[in-house]
Amino acid sequence: MSAQPHPAPEAVAAIIPAMNESQRIGATVAGAKQIPGVDMVLVVDDGSADDTGTLARRAGAEVITHPKNKGKAAAMMTGAFALRNREISDADPGVDPHYRALLFIDGDLEDSAINTAPLAEPVLAGQADMTIAILPAQKRKGGGFGFVVGLAKKGIAELSGFEATQPLSGMRCLSREAFDAALPFAAGWGVEAAMTIDVVNAGLRVEEVECDLHHRVTGRDLKAQLHRAAQYRDVARAILVRRLRAKRNGGTPGGVSSTPADSGSSESTQNSSDPHKETGK
């Protein structure tokens, strides 16, 4: 898979997939709007049963609504493709469109969304094609037992050579080359692990960046454990698809151009009982 070259981005679009985040989306949008370089905040309201979309618009975001829930990966693609169409239509006749960097932000970050700013800096500077947020230990109790994280780490290392610190982190900034290399997004909860594998194996530069972010942490009740079982299934499927793809292409891909943590097949999306909650696995 190879990415098509685009001009270096000079601006950033924050894309926020969200479902039933009415209590947090306003603060998240406000934080995203303060990020240097961000000139557009786009919320994809993925079938919310509350007033997430209304409150996002009131906070200053542009909003696209899925009448029915399609899952986070589908919401991410909806936002990115809508932005691409806007950029093409805004370009003068005969002039190549100017593409923004794509900063994907979870809808539950609230005020800490502004702290995703370090993700955009290396992409805008041409130093990285994709950056991944490393989150601190969360203040709220909860989280899983590490099975999904372990599976994702092992699969990413096996298939790309990249040693991911937080392989399921959903806060990422991508160049258009990186976004194109990751298409089509993996189904369900496999999207982040698959994205890392695909972008690294396209020969693009991936960098992990520490960000002081805070979000809801999944608990350990029965509903949470069923949620993690679905996560495990989807990550395993994404890894299997890429393992089979590697065999079909004549071997196991090696790691390409990756940077460790810095202190400063066609797969369709699917529904999930909580398709926008993805950290604290």
Tab-separated table of C-alpha atoms in Angstrom:
chain	number	residue	atom	x	y	z
A	1	MET	CA	0.000	0.000	0.000
A	2	SER	CA	1.455	3.385	-0.903
A	3	ALA	CA	0.221	6.825	-0.043
A	4	GLN	CA	-0.342	9.505	-2.634
A	5	PRO	CA	1.753	12.667	-2.106
A	6	HIS	CA	-0.039	15.809	-0.970
A	7	PRO	CA	1.291	19.283	-0.159
A	8	ALA	CA	2.512	19.668	3.426
A	9	PRO	CA	-0.391	20.732	5.656
A	10	GLU	CA	-0.399	24.261	7.017
A	11	ALA	CA	-3.565	23.929	9.090
A	12	VAL	CA	-5.346	21.296	11.150
A	13	ALA	CA	-8.919	20.041	11.240
A	14	ALA	CA	-10.027	18.518	14.533
A	15	ILE	CA	-12.433	15.649	13.870
A	16	ILE	CA	-14.419	14.442	16.869
A	17	PRO	CA	-16.518	11.265	16.539
A	18	ALA	CA	-19.065	11.303	19.344
A	19	MET	CA	-22.063	9.389	20.597
A	20	ASN	CA	-24.122	10.434	23.625
A	21	GLU	CA	-21.506	12.899	24.872
A	22	SER	CA	-23.843	15.773	25.745
A	23	GLN	CA	-22.223	16.265	29.161
A	24	ARG	CA	-18.728	16.628	27.720
A	25	ILE	CA	-18.875	17.615	24.055
A	26	GLY	CA	-19.188	21.372	24.630
A	27	ALA	CA	-16.002	21.543	26.695
A	28	THR	CA	-14.231	19.198	24.261
A	29	VAL	CA	-15.092	21.408	21.287
A	30	ALA	CA	-14.036	24.536	23.198
A	31	GLY	CA	-10.685	22.934	24.007
A	32	ALA	CA	-10.145	21.783	20.417
A	33	LYS	CA	-10.830	25.270	19.056
A	34	GLN	CA	-7.919	26.632	21.103
A	35	ILE	CA	-5.326	24.301	19.564
A	36	PRO	CA	-2.781	26.293	17.519
A	37	GLY	CA	-3.243	25.612	13.803
A	38	VAL	CA	-6.802	24.290	14.113
A	39	ASP	CA	-9.090	26.235	11.792
A	40	MET	CA	-11.991	23.773	11.758
A	41	VAL	CA	-13.635	21.579	14.382
A	42	LEU	CA	-15.920	18.926	12.932
A	43	VAL	CA	-18.073	16.730	15.162
A	44	VAL	CA	-19.620	13.591	13.719
A	45	ASP	CA	-22.661	12.844	15.860
A	46	ASP	CA	-22.891	9.077	15.467
A	47	GLY	CA	-26.538	8.334	16.159
A	48	SER	CA	-26.721	9.973	19.589
A	49	ALA	CA	-29.908	9.640	21.610
A	50	ASP	CA	-29.162	12.901	23.425
A	51	ASP	CA	-28.412	16.441	22.230
A	52	THR	CA	-24.703	15.892	21.510
A	53	GLY	CA	-25.000	17.421	18.035
A	54	THR	CA	-26.915	20.489	19.199
A	55	LEU	CA	-24.467	21.243	21.996
A	56	ALA	CA	-21.459	20.678	19.711
A	57	ARG	CA	-22.868	23.173	17.206
A	58	ARG	CA	-23.604	25.616	19.989
A	59	ALA	CA	-19.963	25.346	21.110
A	60	GLY	CA	-18.796	26.336	17.618
A	61	ALA	CA	-18.259	23.033	15.817
A	62	GLU	CA	-19.536	22.052	12.425
A	63	VAL	CA	-21.678	18.946	12.851
A	64	ILE	CA	-22.438	15.966	10.622
A	65	THR	CA	-25.095	13.583	11.909
A	66	HIS	CA	-25.433	9.849	11.384
A	67	PRO	CA	-29.164	9.147	11.891
A	68	LYS	CA	-28.200	5.688	13.160
A	69	ASN	CA	-25.066	4.612	14.979
A	70	LYS	CA	-22.361	3.334	12.626
A	71	GLY	CA	-19.429	3.040	15.024
A	72	LYS	CA	-16.344	5.145	15.613
A	73	ALA	CA	-14.349	4.075	12.547
A	74	ALA	CA	-17.237	5.000	10.256
A	75	ALA	CA	-17.629	8.350	12.027
A	76	MET	CA	-13.923	9.055	11.587
A	77	MET	CA	-14.126	8.338	7.873
A	78	THR	CA	-17.308	10.394	7.490
A	79	GLY	CA	-15.549	13.392	8.996
A	80	ALA	CA	-12.365	12.968	6.976
A	81	PHE	CA	-14.154	12.487	3.653
A	82	ALA	CA	-16.472	15.426	4.299
A	83	LEU	CA	-13.419	17.557	4.997
A	84	ARG	CA	-11.718	16.320	1.825
A	85	ASN	CA	-14.774	17.239	-0.244
A	86	ARG	CA	-14.774	20.706	1.344
A	87	GLU	CA	-11.086	21.195	0.547
A	88	ILE	CA	-11.586	20.144	-3.070
A	89	SER	CA	-14.573	22.422	-3.543
A	90	ASP	CA	-12.730	25.345	-1.932
A	91	ALA	CA	-9.746	25.048	-4.297
A	92	ASP	CA	-9.528	27.398	-7.265
A	93	PRO	CA	-10.067	25.784	-10.689
A	94	GLY	CA	-6.899	24.091	-11.889
A	95	VAL	CA	-5.227	24.385	-8.486
A	96	ASP	CA	-4.488	21.368	-6.307
A	97	PRO	CA	-6.510	21.373	-3.060
A	98	HIS	CA	-4.770	22.303	0.152
A	99	TYR	CA	-5.243	19.449	2.604
A	100	ARG	CA	-5.297	19.915	6.361
A	101	ALA	CA	-3.729	17.558	8.849
A	102	LEU	CA	-6.394	15.391	10.514
A	103	LEU	CA	-6.468	15.522	14.304
A	104	PHE	CA	-8.801	12.850	15.690
A	105	ILE	CA	-10.026	13.610	19.211
A	106	ASP	CA	-12.330	11.638	21.477
A	107	GLY	CA	-15.517	13.415	22.487
A	108	ASP	CA	-15.036	12.922	26.232
A	109	LEU	CA	-11.748	14.807	26.734
A	110	GLU	CA	-13.484	17.984	27.911
A	111	ASP	CA	-11.064	20.849	28.641
A	112	SER	CA	-8.034	18.583	28.266
A	113	ALA	CA	-8.688	18.441	24.501
A	114	ILE	CA	-6.413	21.463	24.114
A	115	ASN	CA	-3.558	19.253	25.301
A	116	THR	CA	-3.660	17.308	22.039
A	117	ALA	CA	-1.812	20.298	20.514
A	118	PRO	CA	1.589	18.511	20.666
A	119	LEU	CA	0.215	15.872	18.283
A	120	ALA	CA	-0.203	18.421	15.490
A	121	GLU	CA	3.199	20.056	15.768
A	122	PRO	CA	5.371	17.269	14.242
A	123	VAL	CA	2.894	16.735	11.389
A	124	LEU	CA	2.747	20.430	10.513
A	125	ALA	CA	6.545	20.615	10.700
A	126	GLY	CA	6.914	17.684	8.303
A	127	GLN	CA	8.685	15.607	10.956
A	128	ALA	CA	6.035	12.889	11.239
A	129	ASP	CA	3.167	11.495	9.180
A	130	MET	CA	1.198	10.210	12.155
A	131	THR	CA	1.445	11.026	15.832
A	132	ILE	CA	-0.150	9.002	18.624
A	133	ALA	CA	-0.965	10.352	22.087
A	134	ILE	CA	0.472	8.685	25.162
A	135	LEU	CA	-1.886	9.416	28.056
A	136	PRO	CA	-0.878	9.683	31.721
A	137	ALA	CA	-2.376	7.472	34.398
A	138	GLN	CA	-6.012	8.533	34.707
A	139	LYS	CA	-7.352	10.169	37.851
A	140	ARG	CA	-10.557	8.134	37.743
A	141	LYS	CA	-10.451	4.535	38.908
A	142	GLY	CA	-11.221	1.751	36.470
A	143	GLY	CA	-9.711	0.251	33.381
A	144	GLY	CA	-9.248	-3.280	32.177
A	145	PHE	CA	-6.770	-6.063	32.823
A	146	GLY	CA	-4.511	-5.447	29.823
A	147	PHE	CA	-5.585	-8.333	27.585
A	148	VAL	CA	-6.688	-6.157	24.674
A	149	VAL	CA	-3.689	-3.854	25.011
A	150	GLY	CA	-1.337	-6.835	25.093
A	151	LEU	CA	-2.910	-8.360	22.000
A	152	ALA	CA	-2.666	-5.071	20.112
A	153	LYS	CA	0.956	-4.458	21.137
A	154	LYS	CA	2.011	-7.940	20.085
A	155	GLY	CA	0.186	-7.750	16.757
A	156	ILE	CA	1.571	-4.322	15.876
A	157	ALA	CA	5.132	-5.396	16.707
A	158	GLU	CA	4.798	-8.642	14.765
A	159	LEU	CA	3.356	-7.099	11.630
A	160	SER	CA	5.176	-3.764	11.479
A	161	GLY	CA	8.080	-3.834	13.903
A	162	PHE	CA	6.700	-0.789	15.741
A	163	GLU	CA	6.759	-1.026	19.542
A	164	ALA	CA	3.600	0.807	20.573
A	165	THR	CA	3.368	2.239	24.077
A	166	GLN	CA	-0.419	2.718	24.060
A	167	PRO	CA	-1.612	0.853	20.949
A	168	LEU	CA	-5.295	1.671	21.472
A	169	SER	CA	-4.882	5.412	21.903
A	170	GLY	CA	-7.501	7.125	19.748
A	171	MET	CA	-5.988	10.620	19.814
A	172	ARG	CA	-3.936	10.862	16.637
A	173	CYS	CA	-2.866	13.415	14.060
A	174	LEU	CA	-2.415	12.214	10.475
A	175	SER	CA	-1.182	13.701	7.259
A	176	ARG	CA	-3.312	12.939	4.219
A	177	GLU	CA	-0.692	10.383	3.145
A	178	ALA	CA	-1.075	8.572	6.455
A	179	PHE	CA	-4.872	8.700	6.287
A	180	ASP	CA	-4.866	7.282	2.751
A	181	ALA	CA	-2.445	4.530	3.803
A	182	ALA	CA	-4.799	3.461	6.603
A	183	LEU	CA	-7.840	3.052	4.332
A	184	PRO	CA	-10.112	1.191	4.567
A	185	PHE	CA	-10.301	1.476	8.345
A	186	ALA	CA	-10.596	-1.783	10.245
A	187	ALA	CA	-13.951	-2.717	11.693
A	188	GLY	CA	-15.054	-1.865	15.210
A	189	TRP	CA	-12.367	-1.645	17.869
A	190	GLY	CA	-9.568	-2.784	15.555
A	191	VAL	CA	-9.224	0.651	13.967
A	192	GLU	CA	-6.272	1.977	15.995
A	193	ALA	CA	-4.094	-1.147	15.894
A	194	ALA	CA	-4.765	-1.595	12.176
A	195	MET	CA	-4.042	2.073	11.484
A	196	THR	CA	-0.615	1.820	13.105
A	197	ILE	CA	0.293	-1.324	11.184
A	198	ASP	CA	-0.841	0.095	7.858
A	199	VAL	CA	0.811	3.496	8.236
A	200	VAL	CA	4.156	2.060	9.369
A	201	ASN	CA	4.139	-0.503	6.563
A	202	ALA	CA	3.478	2.259	4.030
A	203	GLY	CA	6.929	3.581	4.927
A	204	LEU	CA	5.572	6.600	6.778
A	205	ARG	CA	6.898	8.093	10.002
A	206	VAL	CA	5.029	7.392	13.233
A	207	GLU	CA	5.823	9.199	16.474
A	208	GLU	CA	4.374	8.816	19.954
A	209	VAL	CA	3.865	12.019	21.945
A	210	GLU	CA	3.000	12.450	25.618
A	211	CYS	CA	-0.220	14.435	26.109
A	212	ASP	CA	-1.878	15.387	29.389
A	213	LEU	CA	-5.354	14.090	28.536
A	214	HIS	CA	-8.187	12.905	30.744
A	215	HIS	CA	-11.243	10.901	29.743
A	216	ARG	CA	-13.907	8.572	31.051
A	217	VAL	CA	-12.482	5.250	32.196
A	218	THR	CA	-14.456	2.064	31.589
A	219	GLY	CA	-15.324	0.193	34.777
A	220	ARG	CA	-15.139	-3.512	35.551
A	221	ASP	CA	-18.793	-4.472	35.763
A	222	LEU	CA	-20.443	-7.020	33.461
A	223	LYS	CA	-21.243	-4.447	30.785
A	224	ALA	CA	-17.630	-3.285	30.758
A	225	GLN	CA	-16.334	-6.841	30.474
A	226	LEU	CA	-18.644	-7.561	27.531
A	227	HIS	CA	-17.370	-4.366	25.953
A	228	ARG	CA	-13.771	-5.548	26.347
A	229	ALA	CA	-14.650	-8.926	24.853
A	230	ALA	CA	-15.906	-7.088	21.757
A	231	GLN	CA	-12.706	-5.044	21.692
A	232	TYR	CA	-10.583	-8.187	21.865
A	233	ARG	CA	-12.558	-9.753	19.020
A	234	ASP	CA	-12.167	-6.734	16.763
A	235	VAL	CA	-8.457	-6.231	17.445
A	236	ALA	CA	-7.834	-9.947	16.834
A	237	ARG	CA	-9.729	-9.751	13.548
A	238	ALA	CA	-7.796	-6.678	12.382
A	239	ILE	CA	-4.494	-8.388	13.150
A	240	LEU	CA	-5.571	-11.603	11.430
A	241	VAL	CA	-6.580	-9.726	8.273
A	242	ARG	CA	-3.161	-8.074	8.121
A	243	ARG	CA	-1.326	-11.301	8.895
A	244	LEU	CA	-3.103	-13.001	5.998
A	245	ARG	CA	-2.407	-10.003	3.790
A	246	ALA	CA	1.305	-10.237	4.620
A	247	LYS	CA	1.386	-13.934	3.725
A	248	ARG	CA	-0.427	-13.238	0.481
A	249	ASN	CA	2.155	-10.602	-0.360
A	250	GLY	CA	5.009	-13.039	0.198
A	251	GLY	CA	6.223	-12.467	3.720
A	252	THR	CA	5.923	-10.681	7.026
A	253	PRO	CA	6.352	-6.904	6.800
A	254	GLY	CA	9.194	-5.398	8.781
A	255	GLY	CA	9.223	-2.235	10.816
A	256	VAL	CA	9.736	0.953	8.873
A	257	SER	CA	10.653	4.451	10.073
A	258	SER	CA	9.215	4.687	13.568
A	259	THR	CA	10.056	6.950	16.519
A	260	PRO	CA	9.664	5.880	20.176
A	261	ALA	CA	7.864	7.847	22.870
A	262	ASP	CA	8.774	11.532	23.125
A	263	SER	CA	8.423	13.371	26.404
A	264	GLY	CA	7.770	16.845	25.124
A	265	SER	CA	-8.425	-6.800	2.947
A	266	SER	CA	-11.602	-4.575	2.902
A	267	GLU	CA	-13.005	-4.247	6.383
A	268	SER	CA	-16.391	-2.736	7.102
A	269	THR	CA	-17.325	-0.864	10.258
A	270	GLN	CA	-19.882	-2.226	12.673
A	271	ASN	CA	-22.006	-1.145	15.589
A	272	SER	CA	-21.004	-1.540	19.213
A	273	SER	CA	-22.786	-1.001	22.482
A	274	ASP	CA	-20.306	1.807	23.259
A	275	PRO	CA	-18.507	2.463	19.981
A	276	HIS	CA	-16.688	5.629	21.021
A	277	LYS	CA	-15.102	4.423	24.267
A	278	GLU	CA	-11.686	3.002	23.584
A	279	THR	CA	-9.155	3.739	26.269
A	280	GLY	CA	-8.610	2.027	29.617
A	281	LYS	CA	-8.888	-1.421	27.990
